[in-house]
Amino acid sequence: MHTGDHLFEHLTTTKDETDYLWYIVGYEYTPSDDNQLVLLNVESRAHMLHAFVNNEYVGRVHGSHDGPANIILSANISLKEGPNSISLISAMVGSPDSGAHMEIRVFGIRKVSIQQGWEPEKILNNELWGYEVGLFGERNRIYTQEGSNNVEWTTINNLTYSSLTWYKTTFSTPAGNDAVVLNLTSMGKGEVWINGESIGRYWVSFKAPSGNPSQSLYHIPRQFLNPQDNVLVLFEEMGGDPQQITVNTVSITRVCGNVNELSAPSLQSQDKEPAVDISCQEGKQISAIEFASYGNPIGDCASYGIGNCHARSSEWAVKQDCVGRTRCSIPVTPAKFGGDPCPGIQKSLLVVASCR
């Protein structure tokens, strides 16, 4: 643990080794005669903040898409007469790496105060603070097989899920070659490891402007998996319901490409012309061409149609190159489609294919 008589900046203290930084301070409490309410106020420039008083959880707060830079936690707390402990954990998922005034950007907790009734606010910024970088489970690597054997796990009971909790289970690998994913729709925010390998952070409870999470399915590379007894460990910050997590497979049966004739060639292509590159996942082949149009097709991969410029040979030319193959590349040039169907109009090629 580090100590200091001021509030440390989050990222320079953690040095990118972890998302988490503990801020711990003592507070001497003298109760008033009229049992006034005690309010803990914390201002932070982090993504999330959790607060404990005398090891009891008192609340959390996180930022939003369009909210202010500071997040503010205000919680009524119970203090005992004499010394008390206030523990705050700041979480940062990442930070901007470009833009103006990078040298003066600061993250983490910026102000902590106690408000007792109508008495003046007591600011704790310059008290003696203790700092601890990261989590016990991170330092002891309890997400690995060896590390998980060195801690005591208890069975989930009564469907009570707490914030800042580690969970562990095992599962068998699904049969076949389809992609394997972890469905974390029931969870809040945290990180997941499979057989000691991190498959990433998740924040399912933080909704995109559409009202849905930006992601709820997380890919597990089959190279990380054993046939049986795969160890899944996750650290959950907000609660969630780990018993609703499922291991699923995803089969991609439809692929699409849409490239303009003025686009730059693909980096994977050796050709100098722009091209539509179509590929199916391992074990599948292009079985049919649902739609193909060279000209000015309408729409995109989700909704499409033929525009007022269309080469009649579009579907035939694409079928010749693609059907029965795992991948194909169709150049977006007039020569490929028997000539220019509409001179003077900028053209593109939209292809939708089925994989079986």
Tab-separated table of C-alpha atoms in Angstrom:
chain	number	residue	atom	x	y	z
A	1	MET	CA	0.000	0.000	0.000
A	2	HIS	CA	1.151	3.510	-0.849
A	3	THR	CA	0.363	6.542	1.335
A	4	GLY	CA	0.085	10.255	0.671
A	5	ASP	CA	-1.474	13.412	2.071
A	6	HIS	CA	-3.404	14.173	-1.122
A	7	LEU	CA	-5.576	12.415	-3.698
A	8	PHE	CA	-3.458	10.509	-6.215
A	9	GLU	CA	-4.239	10.626	-9.940
A	10	HIS	CA	-5.622	7.266	-11.036
A	11	LEU	CA	-3.709	6.333	-14.195
A	12	THR	CA	-0.269	7.480	-13.073
A	13	THR	CA	-0.719	5.374	-9.915
A	14	THR	CA	-1.993	2.180	-11.549
A	15	LYS	CA	0.438	2.559	-14.501
A	16	ASP	CA	-1.991	0.678	-16.757
A	17	GLU	CA	-1.564	-2.568	-14.801
A	18	THR	CA	-5.203	-2.712	-13.699
A	19	ASP	CA	-8.517	-0.862	-13.986
A	20	TYR	CA	-8.823	-0.483	-10.222
A	21	LEU	CA	-7.369	1.790	-7.535
A	22	TRP	CA	-8.370	1.774	-3.860
A	23	TYR	CA	-8.445	5.082	-1.910
A	24	ILE	CA	-8.594	4.492	1.869
A	25	VAL	CA	-8.830	7.124	4.625
A	26	GLY	CA	-9.649	7.234	8.316
A	27	TYR	CA	-12.265	9.595	9.774
A	28	GLU	CA	-12.715	10.505	13.453
A	29	TYR	CA	-16.422	10.917	14.173
A	30	THR	CA	-17.977	12.792	17.059
A	31	PRO	CA	-21.769	12.372	17.082
A	32	SER	CA	-23.991	15.401	17.559
A	33	ASP	CA	-26.710	15.617	20.167
A	34	ASP	CA	-29.540	15.628	17.613
A	35	ASN	CA	-28.388	12.545	15.621
A	36	GLN	CA	-27.926	14.513	12.431
A	37	LEU	CA	-27.644	12.607	9.135
A	38	VAL	CA	-24.112	12.085	7.855
A	39	LEU	CA	-23.566	12.406	4.102
A	40	LEU	CA	-20.536	11.113	2.210
A	41	ASN	CA	-19.820	13.094	-0.981
A	42	VAL	CA	-17.253	11.926	-3.544
A	43	GLU	CA	-16.407	13.607	-6.848
A	44	SER	CA	-14.457	11.567	-9.360
A	45	ARG	CA	-13.237	11.701	-12.947
A	46	ALA	CA	-13.382	7.927	-13.386
A	47	HIS	CA	-15.794	5.631	-15.180
A	48	MET	CA	-17.092	4.053	-11.995
A	49	LEU	CA	-16.826	4.453	-8.233
A	50	HIS	CA	-17.738	2.114	-5.362
A	51	ALA	CA	-17.777	3.156	-1.690
A	52	PHE	CA	-17.447	1.271	1.606
A	53	VAL	CA	-17.659	2.593	5.166
A	54	ASN	CA	-16.218	0.326	7.870
A	55	ASN	CA	-16.202	-2.460	5.251
A	56	GLU	CA	-19.939	-2.071	4.578
A	57	TYR	CA	-20.939	-1.341	0.985
A	58	VAL	CA	-22.723	2.027	0.737
A	59	GLY	CA	-23.152	2.613	-2.996
A	60	ARG	CA	-21.777	3.143	-6.468
A	61	VAL	CA	-22.045	5.576	-9.365
A	62	HIS	CA	-20.862	5.624	-12.985
A	63	GLY	CA	-20.734	8.134	-15.810
A	64	SER	CA	-22.938	8.378	-18.884
A	65	HIS	CA	-22.625	9.105	-22.591
A	66	ASP	CA	-23.619	12.740	-22.348
A	67	GLY	CA	-23.116	13.493	-18.643
A	68	PRO	CA	-20.541	15.790	-17.051
A	69	ALA	CA	-16.883	14.795	-16.767
A	70	ASN	CA	-17.238	14.419	-12.989
A	71	ILE	CA	-19.285	11.619	-11.489
A	72	ILE	CA	-20.667	12.333	-7.999
A	73	LEU	CA	-21.578	9.838	-5.315
A	74	SER	CA	-23.702	11.121	-2.396
A	75	ALA	CA	-24.696	8.533	0.197
A	76	ASN	CA	-26.127	8.695	3.701
A	77	ILE	CA	-23.777	6.699	5.924
A	78	SER	CA	-23.665	5.381	9.479
A	79	LEU	CA	-20.548	6.141	11.479
A	80	LYS	CA	-19.483	4.908	14.884
A	81	GLU	CA	-18.067	7.225	17.507
A	82	GLY	CA	-14.311	7.417	17.149
A	83	PRO	CA	-12.246	6.116	14.214
A	84	ASN	CA	-13.959	4.992	11.015
A	85	SER	CA	-12.618	3.658	7.733
A	86	ILE	CA	-13.750	4.959	4.320
A	87	SER	CA	-12.679	2.832	1.343
A	88	LEU	CA	-13.321	3.951	-2.233
A	89	ILE	CA	-12.525	1.951	-5.353
A	90	SER	CA	-12.076	3.863	-8.587
A	91	ALA	CA	-12.437	2.022	-11.913
A	92	MET	CA	-11.123	3.223	-15.286
A	93	VAL	CA	-11.755	1.138	-18.399
A	94	GLY	CA	-9.527	3.351	-20.554
A	95	SER	CA	-8.875	6.950	-21.525
A	96	PRO	CA	-8.557	9.064	-24.680
A	97	ASP	CA	-5.123	8.782	-26.269
A	98	SER	CA	-5.307	11.888	-28.438
A	99	GLY	CA	-6.718	15.386	-28.577
A	100	ALA	CA	-6.003	18.738	-27.007
A	101	HIS	CA	-4.617	19.331	-23.523
A	102	MET	CA	-3.506	15.735	-22.918
A	103	GLU	CA	-0.892	16.977	-20.451
A	104	ILE	CA	-3.497	18.336	-18.019
A	105	ARG	CA	-6.046	15.514	-18.111
A	106	VAL	CA	-6.535	13.839	-14.752
A	107	PHE	CA	-8.563	10.807	-13.722
A	108	GLY	CA	-9.693	9.279	-10.467
A	109	ILE	CA	-11.134	10.771	-7.291
A	110	ARG	CA	-10.787	14.582	-7.036
A	111	LYS	CA	-12.734	15.483	-3.867
A	112	VAL	CA	-14.047	13.654	-0.785
A	113	SER	CA	-16.071	15.296	1.987
A	114	ILE	CA	-18.286	14.516	4.971
A	115	GLN	CA	-21.424	16.594	5.659
A	116	GLN	CA	-22.836	16.233	9.166
A	117	GLY	CA	-26.242	17.885	9.351
A	118	TRP	CA	-25.927	21.637	8.989
A	119	GLU	CA	-22.308	21.737	10.088
A	120	PRO	CA	-19.661	22.993	7.653
A	121	GLU	CA	-18.505	20.438	5.088
A	122	LYS	CA	-15.339	18.593	6.135
A	123	ILE	CA	-13.062	18.071	3.132
A	124	LEU	CA	-10.783	15.031	3.390
A	125	ASN	CA	-8.583	15.649	0.342
A	126	ASN	CA	-5.477	16.442	2.385
A	127	GLU	CA	-5.849	13.754	5.037
A	128	LEU	CA	-3.440	10.811	5.122
A	129	TRP	CA	-4.669	8.446	2.399
A	130	GLY	CA	-3.706	4.863	1.735
A	131	TYR	CA	-3.647	3.522	-1.816
A	132	GLU	CA	-3.765	-0.027	-3.100
A	133	VAL	CA	-3.375	-0.804	-6.786
A	134	GLY	CA	-5.640	-3.513	-8.208
A	135	LEU	CA	-7.605	-6.356	-6.676
A	136	PHE	CA	-6.614	-9.298	-4.502
A	137	GLY	CA	-7.867	-11.690	-7.193
A	138	GLU	CA	-5.773	-9.993	-9.877
A	139	ARG	CA	-2.565	-10.041	-7.850
A	140	ASN	CA	-3.056	-13.685	-6.900
A	141	ARG	CA	-4.228	-14.685	-10.387
A	142	ILE	CA	-7.238	-16.560	-9.062
A	143	TYR	CA	-8.543	-16.699	-12.617
A	144	THR	CA	-5.940	-19.406	-13.396
A	145	GLN	CA	-6.275	-23.063	-12.430
A	146	GLU	CA	-3.390	-22.811	-9.979
A	147	GLY	CA	-4.525	-19.511	-8.493
A	148	SER	CA	-8.143	-20.606	-8.125
A	149	ASN	CA	-6.995	-23.580	-6.031
A	150	ASN	CA	-5.379	-21.212	-3.528
A	151	VAL	CA	-8.586	-19.440	-2.495
A	152	GLU	CA	-11.757	-20.689	-0.868
A	153	TRP	CA	-14.869	-20.633	-3.051
A	154	THR	CA	-18.377	-20.918	-1.643
A	155	THR	CA	-21.460	-22.166	-3.451
A	156	ILE	CA	-23.909	-19.506	-4.657
A	157	ASN	CA	-26.876	-19.482	-2.286
A	158	ASN	CA	-30.326	-17.920	-2.297
A	159	LEU	CA	-29.709	-16.166	-5.618
A	160	THR	CA	-28.024	-13.260	-3.797
A	161	TYR	CA	-25.441	-11.592	-5.985
A	162	SER	CA	-23.168	-8.912	-4.545
A	163	SER	CA	-21.114	-6.191	-6.144
A	164	LEU	CA	-17.362	-6.733	-6.511
A	165	THR	CA	-17.535	-10.528	-6.449
A	166	TRP	CA	-15.493	-13.264	-8.123
A	167	TYR	CA	-17.369	-16.230	-9.619
A	168	LYS	CA	-16.055	-19.546	-10.910
A	169	THR	CA	-17.564	-22.509	-12.763
A	170	THR	CA	-16.593	-25.141	-15.334
A	171	PHE	CA	-18.105	-26.143	-18.673
A	172	SER	CA	-17.554	-28.551	-21.562
A	173	THR	CA	-16.634	-27.409	-25.051
A	174	PRO	CA	-19.547	-27.496	-27.536
A	175	ALA	CA	-19.149	-30.025	-30.335
A	176	GLY	CA	-18.428	-28.967	-33.905
A	177	ASN	CA	-16.398	-26.170	-35.474
A	178	ASP	CA	-18.785	-23.230	-35.049
A	179	ALA	CA	-17.588	-20.178	-33.131
A	180	VAL	CA	-18.073	-20.398	-29.353
A	181	VAL	CA	-19.434	-17.390	-27.456
A	182	LEU	CA	-20.267	-16.555	-23.855
A	183	ASN	CA	-23.682	-14.919	-23.409
A	184	LEU	CA	-23.308	-12.346	-20.605
A	185	THR	CA	-26.705	-10.660	-21.004
A	186	SER	CA	-27.516	-11.280	-17.325
A	187	MET	CA	-24.352	-9.630	-16.004
A	188	GLY	CA	-23.333	-6.045	-15.198
A	189	LYS	CA	-19.682	-4.996	-15.550
A	190	GLY	CA	-16.419	-6.869	-15.168
A	191	GLU	CA	-13.886	-9.132	-16.864
A	192	VAL	CA	-13.916	-12.816	-17.882
A	193	TRP	CA	-11.170	-15.432	-18.063
A	194	ILE	CA	-11.354	-18.879	-19.698
A	195	ASN	CA	-8.652	-21.337	-18.589
A	196	GLY	CA	-6.589	-18.362	-17.416
A	197	GLU	CA	-6.945	-16.393	-20.672
A	198	SER	CA	-8.840	-13.104	-20.583
A	199	ILE	CA	-11.540	-12.824	-23.247
A	200	GLY	CA	-12.072	-9.175	-22.334
A	201	ARG	CA	-13.938	-6.709	-20.206
A	202	TYR	CA	-17.710	-6.501	-20.394
A	203	TRP	CA	-20.180	-3.776	-19.418
A	204	VAL	CA	-23.529	-5.213	-20.417
A	205	SER	CA	-25.542	-3.043	-18.017
A	206	PHE	CA	-24.277	0.163	-19.680
A	207	LYS	CA	-26.703	0.717	-22.544
A	208	ALA	CA	-25.965	2.305	-25.892
A	209	PRO	CA	-28.220	5.184	-27.057
A	210	SER	CA	-30.417	2.520	-28.691
A	211	GLY	CA	-31.272	1.156	-25.234
A	212	ASN	CA	-29.364	-2.087	-25.811
A	213	PRO	CA	-25.882	-3.068	-24.621
A	214	SER	CA	-23.182	-2.498	-27.217
A	215	GLN	CA	-22.165	-6.135	-26.760
A	216	SER	CA	-23.462	-9.145	-24.834
A	217	LEU	CA	-21.874	-12.087	-26.700
A	218	TYR	CA	-18.132	-12.578	-26.147
A	219	HIS	CA	-16.053	-14.810	-28.406
A	220	ILE	CA	-14.083	-17.681	-26.856
A	221	PRO	CA	-11.339	-18.831	-29.244
A	222	ARG	CA	-11.463	-22.619	-29.517
A	223	GLN	CA	-7.689	-22.612	-28.998
A	224	PHE	CA	-8.374	-21.559	-25.378
A	225	LEU	CA	-10.603	-24.580	-24.732
A	226	ASN	CA	-10.180	-28.140	-23.507
A	227	PRO	CA	-12.711	-30.863	-24.407
A	228	GLN	CA	-13.955	-30.916	-20.785
A	229	ASP	CA	-13.610	-28.997	-17.525
A	230	ASN	CA	-12.925	-25.536	-18.909
A	231	VAL	CA	-12.529	-23.089	-16.016
A	232	LEU	CA	-14.568	-19.887	-16.332
A	233	VAL	CA	-13.742	-17.149	-13.819
A	234	LEU	CA	-15.221	-13.684	-13.857
A	235	PHE	CA	-15.026	-10.590	-11.693
A	236	GLU	CA	-18.406	-8.857	-11.472
A	237	GLU	CA	-18.530	-5.270	-10.224
A	238	MET	CA	-22.248	-4.598	-10.128
A	239	GLY	CA	-24.037	-7.813	-9.211
A	240	GLY	CA	-25.561	-9.595	-12.173
A	241	ASP	CA	-26.867	-13.168	-12.267
A	242	PRO	CA	-24.054	-15.597	-13.149
A	243	GLN	CA	-26.410	-18.579	-13.197
A	244	GLN	CA	-28.030	-17.185	-16.365
A	245	ILE	CA	-24.731	-17.165	-18.302
A	246	THR	CA	-24.747	-19.584	-21.247
A	247	VAL	CA	-22.092	-21.001	-23.565
A	248	ASN	CA	-23.421	-20.835	-27.132
A	249	THR	CA	-22.225	-21.473	-30.651
A	250	VAL	CA	-22.652	-19.018	-33.503
A	251	SER	CA	-22.995	-20.206	-37.078
A	252	ILE	CA	-22.586	-17.559	-39.762
A	253	THR	CA	-24.893	-18.557	-42.616
A	254	ARG	CA	-25.035	-15.240	-44.476
A	255	VAL	CA	-22.179	-12.996	-45.614
A	256	CYS	CA	-22.137	-9.741	-47.549
A	257	GLY	CA	-19.837	-7.297	-49.283
A	258	ASN	CA	-20.439	-3.830	-50.732
A	259	VAL	CA	-17.555	-2.025	-52.474
A	260	ASN	CA	-17.446	1.106	-54.620
A	261	GLU	CA	-15.323	1.211	-57.773
A	262	LEU	CA	-13.386	4.169	-56.317
A	263	SER	CA	-12.560	2.332	-53.074
A	264	ALA	CA	-8.978	1.437	-52.240
A	265	PRO	CA	-8.055	-2.235	-52.853
A	266	SER	CA	-8.189	-4.559	-49.836
A	267	LEU	CA	-4.907	-4.867	-47.934
A	268	GLN	CA	-5.264	-8.673	-48.210
A	269	SER	CA	-5.683	-8.529	-51.985
A	270	GLN	CA	-2.821	-8.700	-54.470
A	271	ASP	CA	-4.978	-7.045	-57.117
A	272	LYS	CA	-4.787	-3.350	-57.874
A	273	GLU	CA	-8.543	-2.995	-58.361
A	274	PRO	CA	-11.121	-2.703	-55.569
A	275	ALA	CA	-12.906	-6.003	-54.988
A	276	VAL	CA	-15.679	-7.576	-52.944
A	277	ASP	CA	-14.127	-10.291	-50.752
A	278	ILE	CA	-16.535	-12.956	-49.487
A	279	SER	CA	-15.584	-15.751	-47.075
A	280	CYS	CA	-17.432	-18.336	-44.978
A	281	GLN	CA	-16.303	-19.553	-41.580
A	282	GLU	CA	-14.218	-22.697	-41.368
A	283	GLY	CA	-16.035	-25.831	-42.475
A	284	LYS	CA	-18.603	-24.006	-44.647
A	285	GLN	CA	-18.809	-23.125	-48.334
A	286	ILE	CA	-20.648	-20.483	-50.336
A	287	SER	CA	-23.812	-22.356	-51.274
A	288	ALA	CA	-25.822	-19.665	-53.057
A	289	ILE	CA	-25.804	-16.024	-54.122
A	290	GLU	CA	-28.908	-14.362	-52.692
A	291	PHE	CA	-28.283	-11.024	-54.399
A	292	ALA	CA	-25.686	-9.467	-56.665
A	293	SER	CA	-25.784	-6.166	-58.490
A	294	TYR	CA	-23.049	-4.230	-60.266
A	295	GLY	CA	-24.274	-0.699	-60.860
A	296	ASN	CA	-25.934	1.486	-58.232
A	297	PRO	CA	-27.715	-1.031	-55.989
A	298	ILE	CA	-30.104	0.344	-53.373
A	299	GLY	CA	-29.608	-0.162	-49.661
A	300	ASP	CA	-27.022	-2.195	-47.814
A	301	CYS	CA	-26.367	-5.717	-46.527
A	302	ALA	CA	-29.519	-5.730	-44.388
A	303	SER	CA	-31.944	-4.328	-46.957
A	304	TYR	CA	-31.134	-4.154	-50.654
A	305	GLY	CA	-32.521	-3.882	-54.176
A	306	ILE	CA	-31.573	-3.175	-57.782
A	307	GLY	CA	-31.126	0.477	-58.678
A	308	ASN	CA	-31.628	2.203	-62.040
A	309	CYS	CA	-28.184	1.012	-63.156
A	310	HIS	CA	-27.602	-2.763	-63.128
A	311	ALA	CA	-25.439	-5.177	-65.098
A	312	ARG	CA	-27.592	-8.162	-66.095
A	313	SER	CA	-24.616	-10.490	-65.771
A	314	SER	CA	-24.039	-9.532	-62.099
A	315	GLU	CA	-25.461	-12.665	-60.490
A	316	TRP	CA	-24.007	-15.040	-63.090
A	317	ALA	CA	-20.501	-13.543	-62.827
A	318	VAL	CA	-20.492	-13.732	-59.026
A	319	LYS	CA	-21.831	-17.319	-59.003
A	320	GLN	CA	-19.089	-18.412	-61.379
A	321	ASP	CA	-16.398	-17.119	-59.000
A	322	CYS	CA	-17.924	-17.975	-55.648
A	323	VAL	CA	-20.399	-20.869	-55.383
A	324	GLY	CA	-18.816	-24.014	-53.940
A	325	ARG	CA	-15.808	-22.165	-52.521
A	326	THR	CA	-14.897	-21.114	-48.983
A	327	ARG	CA	-13.890	-17.640	-50.147
A	328	CYS	CA	-13.869	-15.582	-53.319
A	329	SER	CA	-12.890	-12.138	-54.575
A	330	ILE	CA	-14.825	-10.303	-57.298
A	331	PRO	CA	-13.167	-7.231	-58.857
A	332	VAL	CA	-15.396	-4.169	-59.116
A	333	THR	CA	-14.609	-3.392	-62.758
A	334	PRO	CA	-16.748	-3.165	-65.947
A	335	ALA	CA	-14.697	-5.897	-67.611
A	336	LYS	CA	-15.852	-8.436	-65.051
A	337	PHE	CA	-19.511	-7.815	-65.949
A	338	GLY	CA	-19.316	-7.602	-69.742
A	339	GLY	CA	-18.841	-3.858	-69.993
A	340	ASP	CA	-20.084	-0.655	-68.415
A	341	PRO	CA	-23.877	-0.859	-67.908
A	342	CYS	CA	-24.270	2.903	-67.480
A	343	PRO	CA	-21.330	5.141	-68.483
A	344	GLY	CA	-20.838	8.280	-66.437
A	345	ILE	CA	-22.394	6.855	-63.267
A	346	GLN	CA	-20.230	5.855	-60.321
A	347	LYS	CA	-20.788	2.148	-59.720
A	348	SER	CA	-20.469	-0.328	-56.890
A	349	LEU	CA	-20.949	-4.054	-56.350
A	350	LEU	CA	-23.235	-5.432	-53.630
A	351	VAL	CA	-23.156	-9.193	-52.984
A	352	VAL	CA	-25.147	-11.224	-50.446
A	353	ALA	CA	-24.251	-14.916	-50.178
A	354	SER	CA	-25.344	-17.970	-48.151
A	355	CYS	CA	-22.875	-20.264	-46.355
A	356	ARG	CA	-23.649	-23.924	-45.636
